[in-house]
Coordinates of C-alpha atoms in Angstrom, one line a residue:
M35 CA 0.0 0.0 0.0
A36 CA 1.2 3.5 -0.8
S37 CA 2.4 5.7 2.0
I38 CA 1.9 9.4 2.8
R39 CA 5.5 10.0 2.1
Q40 CA 5.3 8.4 -1.4
I41 CA 2.3 10.5 -2.3
A42 CA 4.1 13.6 -1.1
K43 CA 7.1 12.8 -3.2
I44 CA 5.1 12.3 -6.3
T45 CA 2.8 15.3 -5.9
G46 CA 5.5 17.7 -4.6
F47 CA 3.5 18.6 -1.5
S48 CA 4.6 18.1 2.1
P49 CA 3.6 14.9 4.0
A50 CA 1.6 17.1 6.4
T51 CA -0.5 18.6 3.6
V52 CA -1.0 15.2 2.0
S53 CA -2.1 13.7 5.3
R54 CA -4.5 16.5 6.1
V55 CA -6.1 16.4 2.6
L56 CA -6.6 12.7 2.7
N57 CA -8.1 12.8 6.1
H58 CA -10.5 15.7 5.1
D59 CA -9.2 18.1 7.7
P60 CA -11.9 20.9 7.7
Q61 CA -9.4 23.5 8.9
L62 CA -7.0 23.1 6.0
A63 CA -7.2 25.7 3.3
V64 CA -5.7 24.6 0.0
K65 CA -6.4 25.2 -3.7
N66 CA -8.8 22.8 -5.4
S67 CA -6.0 21.9 -7.8
T68 CA -3.8 20.8 -4.8
R69 CA -6.6 18.7 -3.3
R70 CA -7.4 17.1 -6.7
S71 CA -3.7 16.3 -7.4
I72 CA -3.3 14.6 -4.0
T73 CA -6.5 12.6 -4.1
Q74 CA -6.0 11.4 -7.7
T75 CA -2.5 10.3 -6.9
A76 CA -3.6 8.5 -3.8
H77 CA -6.4 6.7 -5.7
Q78 CA -4.0 5.7 -8.5
L79 CA -1.6 4.2 -5.9
G80 CA -4.4 2.5 -3.9
Y81 CA -3.9 4.5 -0.8
Q82 CA -6.5 4.1 2.0
A83 CA -6.5 6.5 4.9
G84 CA -6.1 4.7 8.2
H85 CA -6.8 5.4 11.8
L86 CA -3.3 6.2 12.7
S87 CA -3.0 9.0 10.1
Q88 CA -6.3 10.5 11.3
I89 CA -4.8 10.5 14.8
A90 CA -1.7 12.3 13.4
V91 CA -3.9 15.0 11.9
M92 CA -5.8 15.4 15.2
N93 CA -2.4 15.7 17.0
L94 CA -1.3 18.3 14.6
Q95 CA -4.4 20.4 15.2
Q96 CA -3.6 20.4 18.9
S97 CA 0.1 21.1 18.5
Q98 CA 1.9 24.4 19.1
I99 CA 5.4 25.5 18.4
L100 CA 7.6 28.0 20.2
V101 CA 9.7 30.4 18.2
L102 CA 12.8 32.0 19.8
Q103 CA 14.9 34.6 18.1
V104 CA 17.9 36.7 18.7
P105 CA 17.4 40.5 18.6
Q106 CA 17.0 41.4 14.9
D107 CA 18.0 44.5 13.0
P108 CA 14.7 46.0 11.7
T109 CA 16.5 47.5 8.7
R110 CA 17.5 44.0 7.4
T111 CA 14.8 42.2 5.4
Y112 CA 16.8 38.9 5.7
F113 CA 15.3 38.0 9.0
S114 CA 11.8 39.5 8.4
T115 CA 11.6 37.3 5.3
I116 CA 12.6 34.2 7.3
N117 CA 9.9 35.1 9.9
Q118 CA 7.3 35.4 7.2
G119 CA 8.2 32.0 5.8
I120 CA 7.6 30.5 9.3
R121 CA 4.2 32.2 9.7
D122 CA 3.0 31.3 6.2
E123 CA 4.0 27.6 6.4
A124 CA 2.6 27.2 9.8
A125 CA -0.7 28.8 8.7
L126 CA -0.8 26.5 5.6
H127 CA -0.7 23.4 7.8
G128 CA -2.9 24.8 10.6
L129 CA 0.1 24.6 13.0
T130 CA -0.2 27.1 15.9
I131 CA 2.7 29.3 16.8
G132 CA 2.0 29.4 20.6
K133 CA 4.6 32.0 21.4
W134 CA 7.2 34.1 19.5
L135 CA 9.8 35.5 21.8
T136 CA 12.9 37.6 21.4
I137 CA 15.6 36.6 23.9
P138 CA 16.0 37.9 26.6
D139 CA 12.4 37.7 27.6
Q140 CA 11.1 37.3 31.2
A141 CA 8.3 35.1 29.8
F142 CA 10.8 32.5 28.7
S143 CA 12.1 29.6 30.9
Y144 CA 13.6 26.4 29.8
R145 CA 10.9 24.5 31.6
S146 CA 8.2 26.4 29.6
A147 CA 9.5 24.8 26.4
Q148 CA 8.0 21.5 27.6
K149 CA 4.5 22.8 26.7
F150 CA 5.3 23.0 23.0
Q151 CA 5.7 20.2 20.5
A152 CA 8.7 21.8 18.8
V153 CA 11.0 24.9 19.1
V154 CA 12.2 26.9 16.2
L155 CA 15.3 29.1 16.9
I156 CA 16.4 32.0 14.6
G157 CA 20.0 33.1 15.0
V158 CA 23.0 32.0 17.0
F159 CA 22.5 31.0 20.6
E160 CA 25.1 30.0 23.2
R161 CA 25.7 26.2 23.2
T162 CA 24.8 26.0 26.9
F163 CA 21.5 27.7 26.1
L164 CA 20.7 25.1 23.4
E165 CA 21.9 22.2 25.6
Q166 CA 19.6 23.2 28.5
L167 CA 16.7 23.9 26.2
Y168 CA 17.2 20.4 24.7
Q169 CA 16.7 18.9 28.2
Y170 CA 13.1 20.0 28.1
N171 CA 12.3 19.8 24.3
Q172 CA 14.2 17.5 21.9
N173 CA 12.5 18.9 18.8
L174 CA 14.8 21.8 18.1
I175 CA 15.1 23.4 14.7
I176 CA 17.7 26.1 14.3
I177 CA 17.8 28.6 11.4
D178 CA 20.9 30.5 10.3
D179 CA 23.5 28.9 12.6
Y180 CA 26.6 27.6 10.8
R181 CA 28.1 25.6 13.6
Y182 CA 27.9 21.8 13.8
F183 CA 25.4 20.2 16.1
A184 CA 24.7 16.5 16.5
N185 CA 21.2 16.7 18.1
Y186 CA 19.3 19.5 16.4
D187 CA 17.8 20.1 13.0
L188 CA 19.6 22.9 11.1
V189 CA 18.4 25.1 8.2
R190 CA 21.0 27.4 6.6
N191 CA 22.3 28.9 3.4
N192 CA 25.3 27.5 1.5
Y193 CA 27.2 30.8 2.1
E194 CA 30.6 29.0 1.8
A195 CA 29.9 28.0 -1.8
A196 CA 28.3 31.4 -2.5
T197 CA 31.3 33.2 -1.2
A198 CA 33.5 31.1 -3.4
A199 CA 31.3 31.8 -6.4
V200 CA 31.6 35.6 -6.0
L201 CA 35.3 35.5 -5.5
N202 CA 35.7 33.2 -8.6
R203 CA 33.8 35.7 -10.6
L204 CA 35.9 38.6 -9.4
Y205 CA 39.0 36.6 -10.1
Q206 CA 37.7 35.9 -13.6
L207 CA 37.3 39.6 -14.1
G208 CA 41.0 40.1 -13.3
H209 CA 40.7 41.2 -9.6
R210 CA 43.5 40.0 -7.3
R211 CA 43.6 42.6 -4.5
I212 CA 40.2 41.8 -2.8
A213 CA 39.3 43.1 0.6
F214 CA 36.5 41.8 2.8
I215 CA 34.3 43.9 5.2
G216 CA 32.1 41.8 7.5
G217 CA 30.2 42.1 10.7
S218 CA 31.2 40.8 14.1
G219 CA 29.0 38.3 15.9
Y220 CA 28.5 36.6 19.2
S221 CA 26.3 33.8 20.4
L222 CA 23.4 34.9 22.6
K223 CA 23.0 33.9 26.3
K224 CA 19.6 33.5 28.0
D225 CA 20.1 36.8 29.8
G226 CA 20.8 38.6 26.5
H227 CA 24.6 39.0 27.1
H228 CA 27.2 38.0 24.6
G229 CA 28.5 34.5 24.7
D230 CA 31.3 33.1 22.5
K231 CA 32.6 35.1 19.6
I232 CA 31.4 33.6 16.3
T233 CA 33.4 34.0 13.1
D234 CA 30.9 34.7 10.3
I235 CA 30.9 31.9 7.7
R236 CA 31.5 34.5 4.9
T237 CA 34.6 35.8 6.6
S238 CA 36.1 32.3 7.1
A239 CA 35.1 31.3 3.5
Y240 CA 36.8 34.4 2.1
Q241 CA 40.0 33.7 4.1
R242 CA 40.1 30.1 2.9
W243 CA 39.5 31.1 -0.7
M244 CA 42.3 33.8 -0.7
Q245 CA 44.7 31.3 0.9
A246 CA 43.9 28.7 -1.6
H247 CA 44.6 31.1 -4.4
H248 CA 47.8 32.4 -2.8
L249 CA 46.4 35.9 -2.4
A250 CA 46.7 38.2 0.6
A251 CA 43.5 38.3 2.7
H252 CA 42.5 41.6 4.2
T253 CA 39.6 41.3 6.6
Y254 CA 37.9 44.3 8.2
E255 CA 35.4 43.5 11.0
T256 CA 32.8 46.0 12.0
S257 CA 29.3 46.0 13.5
W258 CA 26.5 45.5 11.1
H259 CA 25.9 49.2 10.3
A260 CA 26.5 51.2 7.2
E261 CA 28.3 54.0 9.0
K262 CA 30.8 51.5 10.5
A263 CA 31.4 50.0 7.0
A264 CA 31.9 53.6 5.7
R265 CA 34.5 54.2 8.3
A266 CA 36.3 51.0 7.6
M267 CA 36.3 51.8 3.8
D268 CA 37.5 55.4 4.6
E269 CA 40.5 53.9 6.5
I270 CA 41.2 51.6 3.6
L271 CA 41.1 54.4 1.0
Q272 CA 43.4 56.6 3.2
S273 CA 45.9 53.8 3.7
S274 CA 48.7 52.7 1.4
L275 CA 46.9 49.6 0.5
R276 CA 45.3 49.6 -2.9
F277 CA 42.4 47.2 -3.6
D278 CA 40.6 46.6 -6.8
A279 CA 37.6 44.9 -5.3
V280 CA 35.7 44.7 -2.0
L281 CA 33.3 42.0 -0.8
T282 CA 30.9 42.9 2.0
A283 CA 28.9 40.5 4.2
S284 CA 25.6 42.5 3.7
D285 CA 24.0 45.1 1.5
I286 CA 23.9 47.5 4.5
L287 CA 27.6 47.3 4.8
A288 CA 27.9 47.7 1.0
A289 CA 25.9 51.0 1.3
G290 CA 28.6 52.2 3.7
V291 CA 31.3 51.3 1.2
Y292 CA 29.4 53.3 -1.5
R293 CA 29.2 56.3 0.8
A294 CA 33.0 56.3 1.4
T295 CA 33.9 55.8 -2.2
E296 CA 31.7 58.7 -3.2
Q297 CA 33.5 60.9 -0.7
H298 CA 36.9 59.9 -2.0
Q299 CA 35.7 60.1 -5.6
V300 CA 36.5 56.5 -6.3
A301 CA 34.4 55.2 -9.2
I302 CA 32.5 51.9 -9.0
P303 CA 33.2 49.6 -10.8
Q304 CA 35.9 51.4 -12.8
S305 CA 38.3 51.8 -9.9
L306 CA 36.7 49.4 -7.4
A307 CA 34.4 46.5 -7.8
V308 CA 31.9 45.9 -5.0
A309 CA 29.9 42.7 -4.3
S310 CA 27.7 41.8 -1.3
F311 CA 25.2 39.5 0.3
D312 CA 21.4 39.7 1.0
D313 CA 20.2 41.0 -2.4
S314 CA 17.8 43.3 -0.6
Q315 CA 15.8 46.1 -2.3
Q316 CA 18.7 48.4 -1.4
A317 CA 20.9 46.5 -3.8
T318 CA 18.9 47.8 -6.8
R319 CA 18.6 51.3 -5.4
L320 CA 22.3 51.9 -5.2
T321 CA 24.1 53.5 -8.1
P322 CA 25.5 51.5 -9.8
A323 CA 23.2 48.6 -8.9
L324 CA 24.9 46.3 -6.5
S325 CA 25.9 42.7 -7.3
S326 CA 24.7 40.6 -4.4
V327 CA 24.1 37.1 -3.2
R328 CA 20.4 36.2 -2.9
P329 CA 19.7 33.9 0.0
H330 CA 16.4 31.9 0.0
S331 CA 15.5 33.3 3.4
Y332 CA 11.7 32.8 2.9
E333 CA 12.3 29.1 2.1
M334 CA 14.5 28.8 5.2
G335 CA 11.5 29.8 7.4
K336 CA 9.2 27.4 5.5
M337 CA 11.7 24.6 5.7
A338 CA 12.0 24.9 9.5
V339 CA 8.3 24.4 9.9
R340 CA 8.4 21.4 7.6
L341 CA 11.1 19.9 9.7
A342 CA 9.0 20.5 12.8
L343 CA 6.0 18.8 11.1
E344 CA 8.2 15.8 10.2
R345 CA 9.0 15.4 13.9
L346 CA 5.4 15.7 14.9
L347 CA 3.7 13.6 12.3
E348 CA 6.4 11.0 11.5
H349 CA 8.1 11.0 14.9
R350 CA 11.5 11.5 13.2
S351 CA 14.3 11.5 15.8
V352 CA 17.3 11.6 13.6
P353 CA 18.5 15.3 13.2
V354 CA 18.5 16.7 9.7
Q355 CA 20.7 19.4 8.2
T356 CA 19.1 21.3 5.3
I357 CA 21.4 23.6 3.2
L358 CA 19.7 25.9 0.7
P359 CA 21.6 27.3 -2.3
A360 CA 22.2 31.1 -2.5
N361 CA 22.5 32.6 -5.9
F362 CA 24.9 35.4 -7.0
I363 CA 23.0 38.2 -8.8
E364 CA 25.5 40.1 -10.9
R365 CA 24.8 43.8 -11.6
R366 CA 26.8 46.8 -12.7
S367 CA 28.9 47.1 -9.5
I368 CA 31.5 44.7 -10.7

């Protein structure tokens, strides 16, 4: 007999959606074409809804997830897009987001996580925080953390490959003196204080690529603000170092680079190529338009919810790491 997973694979819909359609969940809102595709495929494969799958749907309707996030920069659409993906996917499957907290929050305690069927975490939390949280809830799904964990589900971009792709393109265009401006980062403790210093994946990927190509790496670490990047770029332009390209870790930092180059009358891309990450709306508003890596942040949020659903409906206990591709969008800045 065909399984929910087989039908999901053939139709392209999640196992949770397939299960709820086949069990006639009245709270599920899907297109008629979606419902028709699932039911026709199930009929062709001889699927018969059983009592256990109906119980799974009932359990899903009664389930709640907890979302915990690090403080987010409201000017960056990267995190707001992840958040929207979580909300949309949860709504699609009728999964309730019981609480959405920014740490630190007095309403949060490790023990309170027991009340939820899964916990989605956005950002980089201290290892001790995660370990203690895991004692009360084993269904942890972490978004945008590039460290290795053996017990938690992870959803992240392939920023290492994306960094290499940008640098390969700059190299192809003849650039050899390439600087990198990135943001500093720390893991977050329960009380909101900084934990361990975390090297950004883009920074380490840049350094490895430069070493592999026998080129001198020049890394400038700032906070994630345009004015700080502008100050770093100002120092670069006033120094004896001469770069022909700059890669920044976000479009906000790239905006600071643009500001400094304008003040020093350095033409982009004639005298300096600039590339970045995020591919936000700001990238197309800058002049010349900024070349930037486009992460699938909306899909990251959706994928985290799907992983939670797998744990709830299929009782998956083996952790899964999901790496999404990030595409380099080349514009006139290089």
